[in-house]
The first five atom37 places (N, CA, C, CB, O) and aatype in JSON, in Angstrom:
{
  "aatype": [20, 20, 20, 20, 20, 20, 20, 20, 20, 20, 20, 20, 20, 20, 20, 20, 20, 20, 20, 20, 20, 20, 20, 20, 20, 20, 20, 20, 20, 20, 20, 20, 20, 20, 20, 20, 20, 20, 20, 20, 20, 20, 20, 20, 20, 20, 20, 20, 20, 20, 20, 20, 20, 20, 20, 20, 20, 20, 20, 20, 20, 20, 20, 20, 20, 20, 20, 20, 20, 20, 20, 20, 20, 20, 20, 20, 20, 20, 20, 20, 20, 20, 20, 20, 20, 20, 20, 20, 20, 20, 20, 20],
  "atom_mask": [
    [1, 1, 1, 1, 1],
    [1, 1, 1, 1, 1],
    [1, 1, 1, 1, 1],
    [1, 1, 1, 1, 1],
    [1, 1, 1, 1, 1],
    [1, 1, 1, 1, 1],
    [1, 1, 1, 1, 1],
    [1, 1, 1, 1, 1],
    [1, 1, 1, 1, 1],
    [1, 1, 1, 1, 1],
    [1, 1, 1, 1, 1],
    [1, 1, 1, 1, 1],
    [1, 1, 1, 1, 1],
    [1, 1, 1, 1, 1],
    [1, 1, 1, 1, 1],
    [1, 1, 1, 1, 1],
    [1, 1, 1, 1, 1],
    [1, 1, 1, 1, 1],
    [1, 1, 1, 1, 1],
    [1, 1, 1, 1, 1],
    [1, 1, 1, 1, 1],
    [1, 1, 1, 1, 1],
    [1, 1, 1, 1, 1],
    [1, 1, 1, 1, 1],
    [1, 1, 1, 1, 1],
    [1, 1, 1, 1, 1],
    [1, 1, 1, 1, 1],
    [1, 1, 1, 1, 1],
    [1, 1, 1, 1, 1],
    [1, 1, 1, 1, 1],
    [1, 1, 1, 1, 1],
    [1, 1, 1, 1, 1],
    [1, 1, 1, 1, 1],
    [1, 1, 1, 1, 1],
    [1, 1, 1, 1, 1],
    [1, 1, 1, 1, 1],
    [1, 1, 1, 1, 1],
    [1, 1, 1, 1, 1],
    [1, 1, 1, 1, 1],
    [1, 1, 1, 1, 1],
    [1, 1, 1, 1, 1],
    [1, 1, 1, 1, 1],
    [1, 1, 1, 1, 1],
    [1, 1, 1, 1, 1],
    [1, 1, 1, 1, 1],
    [1, 1, 1, 1, 1],
    [1, 1, 1, 1, 1],
    [1, 1, 1, 1, 1],
    [1, 1, 1, 1, 1],
    [1, 1, 1, 1, 1],
    [1, 1, 1, 1, 1],
    [1, 1, 1, 1, 1],
    [1, 1, 1, 1, 1],
    [1, 1, 1, 1, 1],
    [1, 1, 1, 1, 1],
    [1, 1, 1, 1, 1],
    [1, 1, 1, 1, 1],
    [1, 1, 1, 1, 1],
    [1, 1, 1, 1, 1],
    [1, 1, 1, 1, 1],
    [1, 1, 1, 1, 1],
    [1, 1, 1, 1, 1],
    [1, 1, 1, 1, 1],
    [1, 1, 1, 1, 1],
    [1, 1, 1, 1, 1],
    [1, 1, 1, 1, 1],
    [1, 1, 1, 1, 1],
    [1, 1, 1, 1, 1],
    [1, 1, 1, 1, 1],
    [1, 1, 1, 1, 1],
    [1, 1, 1, 1, 1],
    [1, 1, 1, 1, 1],
    [1, 1, 1, 1, 1],
    [1, 1, 1, 1, 1],
    [1, 1, 1, 1, 1],
    [1, 1, 1, 1, 1],
    [1, 1, 1, 1, 1],
    [1, 1, 1, 1, 1],
    [1, 1, 1, 1, 1],
    [1, 1, 1, 1, 1],
    [1, 1, 1, 1, 1],
    [1, 1, 1, 1, 1],
    [1, 1, 1, 1, 1],
    [1, 1, 1, 1, 1],
    [1, 1, 1, 1, 1],
    [1, 1, 1, 1, 1],
    [1, 1, 1, 1, 1],
    [1, 1, 1, 1, 1],
    [1, 1, 1, 1, 1],
    [1, 1, 1, 1, 1],
    [1, 1, 1, 1, 1],
    [1, 1, 1, 1, 1]
  ],
  "atom_positions": [
    [[10.98, 5.47, -48.13], [9.71, 6.19, -48.42], [10.03, 7.58, -47.5], [8.17, 5.22, -47.92], [10.92, 7.71, -46.66]],
    [[9.17, 8.43, -47.86], [9.55, 9.83, -46.99], [8.76, 9.5, -45.92], [9.16, 11.44, -47.65], [7.79, 8.74, -45.88]],
    [[9.51, 10.46, -44.64], [8.8, 10.38, -43.46], [7.71, 11.21, -43.87], [9.53, 10.8, -42.19], [7.52, 11.89, -44.87]],
    [[6.81, 10.89, -42.47], [5.57, 11.65, -42.73], [5.57, 11.97, -41.33], [4.2, 10.88, -43.41], [6.49, 11.57, -40.62]],
    [[4.37, 12.83, -40.75], [4.03, 13.01, -39.09], [3.77, 12.28, -38.36], [3.19, 13.62, -38.72], [3.89, 12.31, -37.14]],
    [[3.19, 11.18, -39.3], [2.9, 9.64, -38.44], [3.8, 8.67, -38.43], [1.77, 8.83, -38.92], [3.63, 7.51, -38.05]],
    [[4.86, 9.22, -38.9], [6.42, 8.27, -38.92], [6.99, 8.13, -37.58], [7.75, 9.03, -39.84], [7.38, 9.21, -37.13]],
    [[7.16, 7.08, -36.76], [7.38, 7.49, -35.4], [9.37, 7.93, -35.55], [6.82, 5.89, -34.11], [9.95, 8.6, -34.7]],
    [[9.95, 7.46, -36.58], [11.22, 8.15, -36.47], [10.93, 9.76, -36.93], [12.39, 7.34, -37.46], [11.76, 10.58, -36.52]],
    [[10.1, 10.12, -37.54], [9.9, 11.26, -38.05], [9.66, 12.09, -37.13], [9.05, 11.27, -38.9], [10.21, 13.19, -37.08]],
    [[8.53, 11.53, -36.0], [8.11, 12.5, -34.79], [9.3, 12.5, -33.87], [6.71, 11.98, -33.93], [9.47, 13.5, -33.17]],
    [[10.29, 11.33, -33.78], [10.83, 11.26, -32.75], [12.2, 12.09, -33.07], [10.88, 9.86, -32.31], [12.87, 12.45, -32.11]],
    [[12.62, 12.39, -34.33], [13.34, 13.64, -34.58], [13.07, 14.79, -34.03], [13.33, 13.91, -35.7], [13.68, 15.35, -33.11]],
    [[11.88, 15.23, -34.78], [11.33, 16.56, -34.39], [11.4, 16.94, -33.22], [10.16, 16.71, -34.62], [11.76, 18.09, -32.94]],
    [[10.98, 15.8, -32.09], [11.06, 15.83, -30.73], [12.33, 16.32, -30.43], [10.78, 14.59, -30.11], [12.51, 17.48, -30.07]],
    [[13.41, 15.35, -30.59], [15.03, 15.76, -30.79], [15.2, 17.07, -31.17], [15.8, 14.95, -31.88], [15.93, 17.64, -30.36]],
    [[14.79, 17.92, -32.22], [15.51, 18.97, -32.68], [14.99, 20.25, -32.04], [15.46, 18.99, -34.13], [15.59, 21.32, -31.98]],
    [[13.46, 19.87, -31.44], [13.03, 20.97, -30.62], [13.44, 20.88, -29.65], [11.9, 21.2, -30.44], [13.74, 22.02, -29.29]],
    [[13.87, 19.58, -28.25], [14.97, 19.75, -27.21], [16.07, 20.71, -27.38], [15.6, 18.55, -27.03], [16.19, 21.78, -26.78]],
    [[16.97, 20.14, -28.37], [17.86, 20.61, -28.95], [18.13, 22.28, -29.0], [17.68, 20.03, -30.04], [19.04, 22.86, -28.42]],
    [[17.04, 22.93, -29.91], [16.94, 24.41, -30.23], [16.72, 24.7, -28.86], [15.78, 24.97, -31.33], [17.58, 25.49, -28.49]],
    [[15.62, 24.28, -27.58], [15.55, 25.11, -26.32], [16.44, 24.76, -25.83], [14.54, 25.11, -25.44], [16.68, 25.68, -25.05]],
    [[17.48, 23.76, -25.64], [18.49, 23.96, -25.07], [19.51, 25.33, -25.4], [18.99, 22.79, -25.26], [19.8, 26.3, -24.7]],
    [[19.86, 24.99, -26.61], [20.73, 26.15, -27.23], [19.77, 27.43, -26.61], [20.87, 26.09, -29.2], [20.31, 28.03, -25.68]],
    [[18.69, 27.82, -26.93], [17.89, 28.96, -26.56], [18.1, 29.44, -25.03], [16.4, 28.58, -26.8], [18.21, 30.58, -24.57]],
    [[18.13, 28.0, -24.34], [18.89, 28.45, -22.74], [19.91, 28.96, -22.7], [19.24, 27.49, -21.82], [20.12, 30.0, -22.07]],
    [[20.83, 28.28, -23.43], [22.13, 29.21, -23.72], [22.08, 30.4, -23.61], [22.63, 29.17, -24.87], [22.52, 31.07, -22.67]],
    [[21.41, 30.86, -24.81], [21.15, 32.26, -25.25], [21.02, 33.12, -23.85], [19.71, 32.34, -26.23], [21.87, 33.98, -23.61]],
    [[20.08, 32.9, -23.05], [19.29, 33.12, -22.35], [20.19, 33.75, -21.39], [18.48, 32.09, -22.05], [20.31, 34.93, -21.08]],
    [[21.12, 32.17, -20.78], [22.2, 32.74, -20.27], [22.9, 33.58, -20.89], [22.89, 32.01, -19.95], [22.79, 34.61, -20.22]],
    [[23.45, 33.76, -21.61], [24.62, 34.79, -22.13], [24.22, 35.84, -22.02], [25.11, 34.76, -23.44], [25.03, 36.69, -21.63]],
    [[22.57, 36.34, -22.38], [21.84, 37.35, -22.28], [21.95, 37.89, -20.7], [20.47, 36.95, -22.79], [21.72, 39.04, -20.32]],
    [[22.34, 36.77, -19.91], [22.28, 36.87, -18.13], [24.0, 37.3, -17.68], [21.72, 34.9, -17.24], [24.47, 36.92, -16.61]],
    [[24.62, 37.94, -18.46], [26.04, 38.17, -18.21], [26.35, 36.99, -17.99], [26.48, 39.08, -17.15], [26.68, 36.81, -16.82]],
    [[26.4, 35.58, -19.0], [27.03, 34.57, -19.0], [26.97, 33.52, -17.9], [28.08, 34.97, -19.18], [27.73, 32.57, -17.75]],
    [[25.62, 33.97, -16.93], [25.81, 33.15, -15.6], [23.94, 32.17, -15.83], [26.07, 34.63, -13.71], [23.07, 32.43, -16.66]],
    [[23.94, 31.45, -15.13], [22.85, 30.71, -14.78], [21.8, 31.4, -14.5], [23.06, 29.97, -13.84], [21.88, 32.29, -13.65]],
    [[20.33, 31.09, -15.32], [18.79, 31.73, -14.77], [18.71, 32.02, -13.39], [17.54, 30.74, -14.98], [18.64, 33.07, -12.77]],
    [[18.73, 30.73, -13.04], [17.98, 30.66, -11.48], [19.03, 29.64, -11.02], [16.08, 30.02, -11.33], [19.43, 28.65, -11.63]],
    [[19.42, 30.18, -9.67], [20.67, 29.12, -8.89], [19.9, 27.88, -8.55], [21.43, 29.79, -7.25], [20.58, 26.85, -8.6]],
    [[18.56, 27.72, -8.18], [18.07, 26.48, -7.79], [18.0, 25.43, -9.19], [16.57, 26.75, -7.05], [17.93, 24.21, -9.0]],
    [[18.03, 25.81, -10.17], [17.57, 25.02, -11.79], [18.55, 23.92, -11.28], [18.06, 25.97, -13.72], [18.22, 22.74, -11.14]],
    [[19.87, 24.45, -11.02], [20.82, 23.21, -11.1], [20.76, 22.12, -9.95], [22.29, 23.72, -11.13], [21.72, 21.45, -9.59]],
    [[19.72, 22.07, -9.51], [19.6, 21.42, -7.88], [18.26, 20.03, -8.64], [18.64, 23.13, -6.14], [17.89, 18.95, -8.19]],
    [[17.95, 20.7, -9.77], [16.56, 19.75, -10.25], [16.92, 18.67, -10.75], [15.62, 20.31, -11.32], [17.92, 18.52, -11.44]],
    [[16.0, 17.66, -10.4], [16.41, 16.28, -10.98], [16.4, 16.41, -12.59], [15.32, 15.03, -10.46], [15.71, 17.11, -13.33]],
    [[17.53, 15.36, -12.9], [17.52, 15.3, -14.43], [16.85, 13.83, -14.68], [19.18, 15.46, -15.15], [16.83, 13.03, -13.75]],
    [[16.33, 13.51, -15.88], [16.05, 11.88, -16.32], [17.38, 11.3, -16.47], [15.19, 11.63, -17.85], [18.31, 11.93, -16.95]],
    [[17.47, 10.04, -16.05], [18.86, 9.42, -16.32], [19.71, 9.8, -17.46], [18.72, 8.08, -16.48], [20.86, 10.21, -17.38]],
    [[18.78, 9.56, -18.88], [19.58, 9.46, -20.1], [20.03, 10.98, -20.29], [18.69, 8.81, -21.42], [20.85, 11.22, -21.18]],
    [[19.57, 11.98, -19.54], [20.2, 13.09, -19.47], [21.27, 13.29, -18.91], [19.62, 13.77, -19.13], [22.1, 14.08, -19.35]],
    [[21.4, 12.72, -18.01], [23.23, 12.76, -17.04], [23.91, 12.43, -17.85], [23.74, 11.7, -15.69], [24.95, 13.1, -17.84]],
    [[23.88, 11.66, -18.67], [25.13, 11.15, -19.36], [25.32, 12.17, -20.24], [25.06, 9.75, -20.08], [26.5, 12.54, -20.27]],
    [[24.5, 12.84, -21.07], [24.53, 13.91, -21.81], [24.97, 15.05, -21.13], [23.39, 14.11, -22.34], [25.72, 15.88, -21.66]],
    [[24.5, 15.14, -19.87], [25.12, 16.64, -19.21], [26.55, 16.17, -18.79], [24.15, 17.34, -17.64], [27.26, 17.05, -19.29]],
    [[27.13, 15.55, -18.34], [28.55, 15.08, -18.34], [29.39, 15.34, -19.64], [28.55, 13.6, -18.09], [30.3, 16.17, -19.68]],
    [[29.09, 14.76, -20.45], [29.71, 15.24, -21.41], [30.05, 16.93, -22.25], [29.17, 14.47, -22.02], [31.02, 17.57, -22.65]],
    [[28.07, 17.13, -22.16], [28.44, 18.81, -22.41], [29.53, 19.07, -21.62], [27.25, 19.95, -21.95], [30.66, 19.16, -22.09]],
    [[29.25, 19.2, -20.26], [30.14, 19.69, -18.95], [31.7, 19.58, -19.41], [29.85, 18.6, -17.45], [32.44, 20.35, -18.8]],
    [[32.11, 19.01, -20.07], [33.53, 18.45, -20.65], [34.1, 19.59, -21.49], [33.37, 17.02, -21.66], [35.26, 19.99, -21.55]],
    [[32.65, 20.17, -22.35], [32.94, 20.83, -23.4], [32.69, 22.35, -22.89], [32.13, 20.31, -24.62], [33.42, 23.25, -23.29]],
    [[31.68, 22.57, -22.05], [31.58, 23.69, -21.88], [32.16, 24.32, -20.36], [30.29, 23.84, -22.19], [32.08, 25.55, -20.3]],
    [[32.52, 23.87, -19.57], [33.18, 23.43, -18.14], [32.03, 24.29, -17.41], [35.08, 23.95, -17.77], [32.38, 25.37, -16.94]],
    [[31.08, 24.02, -17.32], [30.3, 24.51, -16.66], [28.64, 23.92, -16.0], [30.34, 25.44, -17.39], [27.58, 24.52, -16.21]],
    [[28.74, 23.01, -15.44], [27.78, 22.11, -15.08], [26.71, 22.69, -14.58], [28.2, 21.24, -14.25], [25.67, 22.08, -14.82]],
    [[26.59, 23.83, -13.85], [25.38, 24.9, -13.78], [24.59, 25.04, -14.54], [25.59, 26.01, -13.71], [23.52, 24.43, -14.52]],
    [[24.97, 25.97, -15.53], [24.25, 26.35, -16.73], [24.3, 25.15, -17.41], [24.82, 27.53, -17.54], [23.21, 25.12, -17.99]],
    [[24.95, 24.06, -17.71], [24.45, 22.68, -18.4], [23.25, 21.84, -17.82], [25.62, 21.69, -18.38], [22.39, 21.18, -18.39]],
    [[23.46, 22.07, -16.69], [22.24, 21.1, -16.06], [20.88, 22.03, -16.07], [22.61, 20.56, -14.28], [19.8, 21.44, -16.07]],
    [[20.91, 23.62, -16.08], [19.97, 23.95, -16.11], [19.09, 24.13, -17.7], [20.22, 24.9, -15.35], [17.91, 24.4, -17.93]],
    [[20.16, 23.88, -18.54], [19.75, 23.82, -19.88], [18.86, 22.41, -20.44], [21.07, 23.99, -20.64], [17.85, 22.3, -21.13]],
    [[19.7, 21.48, -19.85], [18.85, 20.53, -19.95], [17.77, 19.98, -19.13], [19.44, 19.81, -20.13], [17.13, 19.03, -19.57]],
    [[17.5, 20.46, -18.02], [16.46, 20.55, -16.87], [15.17, 21.63, -18.04], [17.34, 21.59, -15.01], [13.95, 21.45, -18.04]],
    [[15.66, 22.32, -18.6], [14.71, 23.47, -18.95], [14.42, 23.18, -20.36], [15.32, 25.0, -18.75], [13.44, 23.74, -20.86]],
    [[15.21, 22.29, -21.17], [14.84, 21.94, -22.96], [13.54, 21.29, -23.35], [15.94, 20.83, -23.63], [13.13, 21.24, -24.51]],
    [[12.88, 20.74, -22.21], [11.82, 20.18, -22.41], [10.66, 20.97, -21.59], [12.03, 18.8, -22.12], [9.54, 20.49, -21.36]],
    [[11.07, 22.15, -21.21], [9.61, 22.93, -21.06], [9.84, 24.27, -21.35], [8.91, 22.88, -19.58], [10.59, 25.08, -20.81]],
    [[8.67, 24.43, -22.79], [9.05, 25.2, -23.99], [8.67, 26.59, -23.32], [8.21, 24.77, -25.51], [9.22, 27.6, -23.75]],
    [[7.51, 26.69, -22.05], [7.2, 28.06, -21.92], [8.43, 28.61, -21.11], [5.74, 28.3, -21.2], [8.88, 29.71, -21.43]],
    [[9.05, 27.84, -19.99], [9.98, 28.07, -19.42], [10.8, 29.45, -20.08], [10.62, 26.84, -19.37], [10.69, 30.67, -20.0]],
    [[11.63, 28.49, -20.73], [12.27, 28.73, -22.3], [11.93, 30.39, -22.99], [11.4, 27.4, -23.48], [12.79, 31.2, -23.33]],
    [[10.93, 30.51, -23.05], [10.2, 31.35, -23.72], [10.48, 32.98, -22.92], [8.62, 30.7, -23.71], [10.94, 34.09, -23.19]],
    [[10.03, 32.48, -22.13], [9.76, 33.75, -20.67], [11.39, 33.62, -20.76], [8.68, 33.17, -18.6], [11.72, 34.45, -21.6]],
    [[12.41, 33.03, -20.33], [13.45, 33.27, -19.95], [14.25, 33.98, -21.11], [13.94, 32.14, -19.44], [15.29, 34.58, -20.84]],
    [[13.85, 33.93, -22.15], [14.18, 34.68, -23.35], [13.76, 35.78, -23.34], [13.81, 34.22, -24.44], [14.7, 36.57, -23.48]],
    [[13.01, 36.18, -23.26], [11.37, 37.31, -23.16], [12.3, 37.93, -21.36], [8.79, 35.85, -22.88], [12.71, 39.09, -21.38]],
    [[12.42, 37.44, -20.58], [13.16, 38.29, -19.43], [14.41, 38.61, -19.85], [13.32, 37.58, -18.06], [14.65, 39.78, -20.16]],
    [[15.39, 37.62, -19.94], [17.02, 38.25, -20.13], [17.45, 38.71, -21.35], [18.1, 37.25, -19.86], [18.57, 39.23, -21.36]],
    [[16.69, 38.62, -22.65], [17.39, 39.16, -23.75], [16.57, 40.42, -24.35], [17.62, 38.02, -24.82], [17.14, 41.34, -24.95]],
    [[15.07, 40.36, -24.11], [14.31, 41.32, -24.79], [13.66, 42.33, -23.62], [13.18, 40.54, -25.71], [12.82, 43.18, -23.93]],
    [[14.1, 42.17, -22.37], [13.44, 43.09, -21.37], [12.31, 42.74, -21.05], [13.3, 44.34, -21.71], [11.6, 41.95, -21.67]],
    [[11.95, 43.51, -19.68], [10.58, 43.07, -18.82], [9.59, 43.39, -19.48], [10.32, 43.68, -17.46], [8.46, 43.17, -19.05]]
  ]
}
């Protein structure tokens, strides 16, 4: 059957897609910030256990644990991501 909004798999997939888009949007904001992390303290904030494994794998690819940690931390915080894009990519 076609997935619906009420289908648990469908809503889980939507959640993962939104988080992935926000994660990548953080990297866009970082790029607009001269390739640097947005806030130095973000990489010290705690991540859920399931994100730590993903963080380690992403860091192997990107080589920058601070920026990856920030992206994983922010990916569940849509308002922070939007504000970062506005601040770093679209001016103040």
